[in-house]
C-alpha cells in the first residue's frame, strides 16, 4: 500500500506541484490549504508524513506542528521561505523532523521525504540504558532514575544517537550529518544549543553530567 503524505500548504502552485511530483513518485497525497483543515485531515486519516508550510492563514505552521506532535508519532517536514538559523531551531523545537527552505529542488525534497519515511519504518523496538538513564525508542519515553524527562523530537534523536554509541567520541560533523542530515554552516551553534537543552533536562535534579565535551572534536556520552 502506498504511503500517505499530507501536504499543508496555502500557495496553490506549490501545493499542486508537490501533489503532482509526490504522486508520480508513488505516494498517496492529500492536500489541505490551511492549518485547521490540515489538523482535521491528520486526525481523520493519519498520514505517514506531513509536509507543512510555516506561513499558513489562521493557525500557523508552528502551532500546527505542535498539535501534530502532541497527537502521536508522525514524520513532519517543514517547508518555508524563512532561512534564518533561529527559524530552523524553532521548527525543531516545536517538533519538526526536518526543514526545507523555499525555493527548493524537488530532488532534495523527495530525498528528505524518503529518508524520514525510512527512519520511521526502521525505528527499533529497543530500550537503551546508560548509567541511570533509560530511553525507550517505541514509547519515546526517557527517564533518569525514577524521573521522567520530556524531550522534543530533535532532543530525543540526539540523545538516542549518543546512546547508540556510548563512550565513543562523536565529532560535530558526524552529529550534524546523522541528526540534521546537512550542515548549518560553520557559523551555526545549533548543536551547542541542543547539547545545552539536553544537559539542562538530564541534570535538573543535580545528577552527574553524562554528555561530556571533548574539546576541539565533539561530544561523548560517558561518566565524569
Short mmCIF file of C-alpha atoms in Angstrom, two decimals:
data_model
loop_
_atom_site.label_atom_id
_atom_site.label_comp_id
_atom_site.label_asym_id
_atom_site.label_seq_id
_atom_site.Cartn_x
_atom_site.Cartn_y
_atom_site.Cartn_z
CA UNK A 1 0.00 0.00 0.00
CA UNK A 2 1.29 3.46 -0.90
CA UNK A 3 2.50 5.59 1.98
CA UNK A 4 0.31 8.61 2.70
CA UNK A 5 1.66 12.15 2.64
CA UNK A 6 -0.39 15.10 3.85
CA UNK A 7 0.64 18.45 2.33
CA UNK A 8 -0.49 21.55 4.27
CA UNK A 9 0.40 24.48 2.01
CA UNK A 10 -1.62 27.62 1.19
CA UNK A 11 0.19 28.53 -2.05
CA UNK A 12 -1.85 26.80 -4.77
CA UNK A 13 1.02 26.49 -7.27
CA UNK A 14 3.34 24.89 -4.73
CA UNK A 15 0.58 22.59 -3.42
CA UNK A 16 -0.23 21.43 -6.97
CA UNK A 17 3.47 20.98 -7.77
CA UNK A 18 4.01 18.85 -4.67
CA UNK A 19 0.91 16.76 -5.30
CA UNK A 20 1.92 16.02 -8.89
CA UNK A 21 5.52 15.22 -8.04
CA UNK A 22 4.81 13.08 -4.98
CA UNK A 23 2.00 11.20 -6.72
CA UNK A 24 4.37 10.46 -9.62
CA UNK A 25 6.84 9.08 -7.07
CA UNK A 26 4.19 6.59 -5.90
CA UNK A 27 2.80 8.27 -2.79
CA UNK A 28 -0.84 8.80 -1.88
CA UNK A 29 -1.11 12.57 -1.46
CA UNK A 30 -3.73 14.65 0.33
CA UNK A 31 -3.59 18.48 0.24
CA UNK A 32 -5.05 21.00 2.67
CA UNK A 33 -4.72 24.77 2.33
CA UNK A 34 -4.88 25.85 5.98
CA UNK A 35 -3.86 24.63 9.42
CA UNK A 36 -7.30 23.79 10.81
CA UNK A 37 -8.32 21.57 7.90
CA UNK A 38 -4.85 20.05 7.85
CA UNK A 39 -5.11 19.03 11.50
CA UNK A 40 -8.57 17.56 10.88
CA UNK A 41 -7.27 15.56 7.91
CA UNK A 42 -4.36 14.26 10.00
CA UNK A 43 -6.77 13.17 12.75
CA UNK A 44 -9.30 11.58 10.39
CA UNK A 45 -6.76 9.66 8.28
CA UNK A 46 -3.32 9.64 9.94
CA UNK A 47 -0.58 10.11 7.31
CA UNK A 48 2.90 8.62 7.30
CA UNK A 49 4.41 12.06 6.77
CA UNK A 50 3.28 15.70 6.80
CA UNK A 51 4.83 18.41 4.61
CA UNK A 52 3.95 21.58 6.48
CA UNK A 53 4.29 25.21 5.41
CA UNK A 54 5.04 27.70 8.19
CA UNK A 55 3.16 30.72 6.82
CA UNK A 56 -0.44 29.49 6.86
CA UNK A 57 -3.63 31.54 7.22
CA UNK A 58 -5.21 31.35 10.66
CA UNK A 59 -3.32 28.67 12.55
CA UNK A 60 0.36 29.00 11.61
CA UNK A 61 2.72 26.14 10.91
CA UNK A 62 4.46 26.35 14.29
CA UNK A 63 1.18 25.71 16.13
CA UNK A 64 0.07 23.04 13.64
CA UNK A 65 3.39 21.27 14.20
CA UNK A 66 2.97 21.38 17.99
CA UNK A 67 -0.52 19.89 17.75
CA UNK A 68 0.51 17.22 15.25
CA UNK A 69 3.37 16.18 17.52
CA UNK A 70 1.11 16.06 20.56
CA UNK A 71 -1.30 13.84 18.65
CA UNK A 72 1.14 10.97 18.17
CA UNK A 73 4.11 9.79 16.10
CA UNK A 74 4.24 11.24 12.59
CA UNK A 75 7.15 12.49 10.50
CA UNK A 76 6.98 16.25 9.89
CA UNK A 77 8.92 18.11 7.19
CA UNK A 78 8.58 21.89 7.50
CA UNK A 79 8.58 23.96 4.32
CA UNK A 80 9.14 27.70 4.50
CA UNK A 81 10.67 30.75 2.89
CA UNK A 82 12.43 31.61 6.15
CA UNK A 83 16.06 30.54 6.19
CA UNK A 84 17.39 32.09 9.39
CA UNK A 85 19.01 29.64 11.82
CA UNK A 86 16.64 30.83 14.57
CA UNK A 87 13.65 29.76 12.47
CA UNK A 88 15.19 26.35 11.91
CA UNK A 89 15.80 25.98 15.63
CA UNK A 90 12.20 26.98 16.33
CA UNK A 91 10.96 24.40 13.82
CA UNK A 92 12.88 21.64 15.55
CA UNK A 93 11.79 22.93 18.96
CA UNK A 94 8.10 22.54 18.11
CA UNK A 95 8.67 19.01 16.84
CA UNK A 96 9.68 19.12 13.17
CA UNK A 97 11.89 16.27 11.94
CA UNK A 98 13.42 18.17 9.03
CA UNK A 99 13.30 21.55 7.34
CA UNK A 100 13.41 22.63 3.68
CA UNK A 101 13.71 26.27 2.63
CA UNK A 102 11.88 27.69 -0.39
CA UNK A 103 12.75 27.79 -3.20
CA UNK A 104 13.78 24.14 -3.17
CA UNK A 105 14.76 21.49 -5.69
CA UNK A 106 12.19 18.69 -5.83
CA UNK A 107 15.03 16.15 -5.89
CA UNK A 108 16.22 17.42 -2.50
CA UNK A 109 12.72 17.37 -1.04
CA UNK A 110 11.98 13.82 -2.22
CA UNK A 111 15.31 12.62 -0.82
CA UNK A 112 14.43 14.08 2.57
CA UNK A 113 10.91 12.63 2.41
CA UNK A 114 12.30 9.15 1.69
CA UNK A 115 14.90 9.49 4.46
CA UNK A 116 12.25 10.45 7.03
CA UNK A 117 9.95 7.61 5.98
CA UNK A 118 12.83 5.14 6.03
CA UNK A 119 13.76 6.29 9.53
CA UNK A 120 10.20 5.85 10.79
CA UNK A 121 9.88 2.38 9.19
CA UNK A 122 13.09 1.13 10.75
CA UNK A 123 12.58 2.52 14.25
CA UNK A 124 13.80 -0.21 16.58
CA UNK A 125 11.70 -1.70 19.35
CA UNK A 126 14.56 -1.24 21.77
CA UNK A 127 15.31 0.16 25.19
CA UNK A 128 18.71 1.84 25.61
CA UNK A 129 20.33 2.24 29.02
CA UNK A 130 23.42 4.04 30.24
CA UNK A 131 24.13 4.56 33.93
CA UNK A 132 20.73 5.63 35.37
CA UNK A 133 19.48 6.92 32.00
CA UNK A 134 16.87 4.94 30.02
CA UNK A 135 15.43 5.67 26.57
CA UNK A 136 12.60 3.65 25.00
CA UNK A 137 12.50 4.08 21.22
CA UNK A 138 8.99 2.66 20.86
CA UNK A 139 7.22 4.70 23.53
CA UNK A 140 9.70 7.61 23.21
CA UNK A 141 9.93 7.72 27.00
CA UNK A 142 13.12 8.92 28.67
CA UNK A 143 13.85 8.55 32.37
CA UNK A 144 16.76 9.27 34.66
CA UNK A 145 16.39 7.17 37.78
CA UNK A 146 12.69 7.43 38.56
CA UNK A 147 12.34 10.87 36.95
CA UNK A 148 10.57 11.15 33.61
CA UNK A 149 12.15 13.59 31.15
CA UNK A 150 10.16 15.31 28.40
CA UNK A 151 12.18 15.86 25.22
CA UNK A 152 11.46 17.49 21.88
CA UNK A 153 11.87 15.38 18.74
CA UNK A 154 15.38 16.62 17.98
CA UNK A 155 16.48 16.32 21.62
CA UNK A 156 15.25 12.73 21.62
CA UNK A 157 17.02 11.92 18.34
CA UNK A 158 20.26 13.45 19.61
CA UNK A 159 20.15 11.53 22.89
CA UNK A 160 19.25 8.33 21.02
CA UNK A 161 22.33 8.82 18.83
CA UNK A 162 24.56 9.20 21.90
CA UNK A 163 23.02 6.09 23.48
CA UNK A 164 23.68 4.05 20.34
CA UNK A 165 27.38 4.99 20.66
CA UNK A 166 28.15 5.05 24.39
CA UNK A 167 31.65 6.21 25.44
CA UNK A 168 32.54 6.97 21.81
CA UNK A 169 33.74 10.44 20.86
CA UNK A 170 31.31 11.78 18.25
CA UNK A 171 32.55 14.66 16.10
CA UNK A 172 30.38 17.71 15.48
CA UNK A 173 30.36 16.86 11.75
CA UNK A 174 29.14 13.31 12.42
CA UNK A 175 26.34 14.55 14.69
CA UNK A 176 25.21 17.17 12.17
CA UNK A 177 25.16 14.54 9.42
CA UNK A 178 23.25 11.91 11.40
CA UNK A 179 20.77 14.15 13.23
CA UNK A 180 20.15 17.08 10.88
CA UNK A 181 21.22 15.47 7.62
CA UNK A 182 23.06 18.57 6.45
CA UNK A 183 25.41 21.21 7.76
CA UNK A 184 24.05 24.50 9.06
CA UNK A 185 27.34 26.18 8.19
CA UNK A 186 30.40 27.00 10.22
CA UNK A 187 28.74 29.93 11.99
CA UNK A 188 25.85 27.89 13.41
CA UNK A 189 25.78 26.95 17.08
CA UNK A 190 22.64 24.82 16.86
CA UNK A 191 24.45 21.72 18.15
CA UNK A 192 25.72 23.58 21.20
CA UNK A 193 22.20 24.88 21.80
CA UNK A 194 20.75 21.35 21.79
CA UNK A 195 23.53 19.96 23.97
CA UNK A 196 22.71 22.69 26.47
CA UNK A 197 18.98 21.82 26.30
CA UNK A 198 19.74 18.14 26.92
CA UNK A 199 22.14 18.79 29.79
CA UNK A 200 19.64 21.10 31.47
CA UNK A 201 16.95 18.42 31.36
CA UNK A 202 19.19 15.47 32.24
CA UNK A 203 20.82 17.28 35.18
CA UNK A 204 17.84 19.22 36.57
CA UNK A 205 17.92 17.26 39.84
CA UNK A 206 21.66 17.74 40.29
CA UNK A 207 22.59 14.44 38.63
CA UNK A 208 26.16 13.95 37.36
CA UNK A 209 26.85 15.07 33.80
CA UNK A 210 26.71 12.30 31.16
CA UNK A 211 27.24 14.27 27.92
CA UNK A 212 30.87 15.34 28.05
CA UNK A 213 32.57 17.92 25.83
CA UNK A 214 35.67 16.69 24.01
CA UNK A 215 37.42 19.93 23.20
CA UNK A 216 38.22 20.51 19.55
CA UNK A 217 36.37 17.36 18.47
CA UNK A 218 32.79 16.98 19.69
CA UNK A 219 30.99 15.15 22.48
CA UNK A 220 30.81 11.77 24.21
CA UNK A 221 28.26 10.01 26.41
CA UNK A 222 30.34 8.80 29.33
CA UNK A 223 30.75 9.09 33.09
CA UNK A 224 32.61 12.08 34.50
#
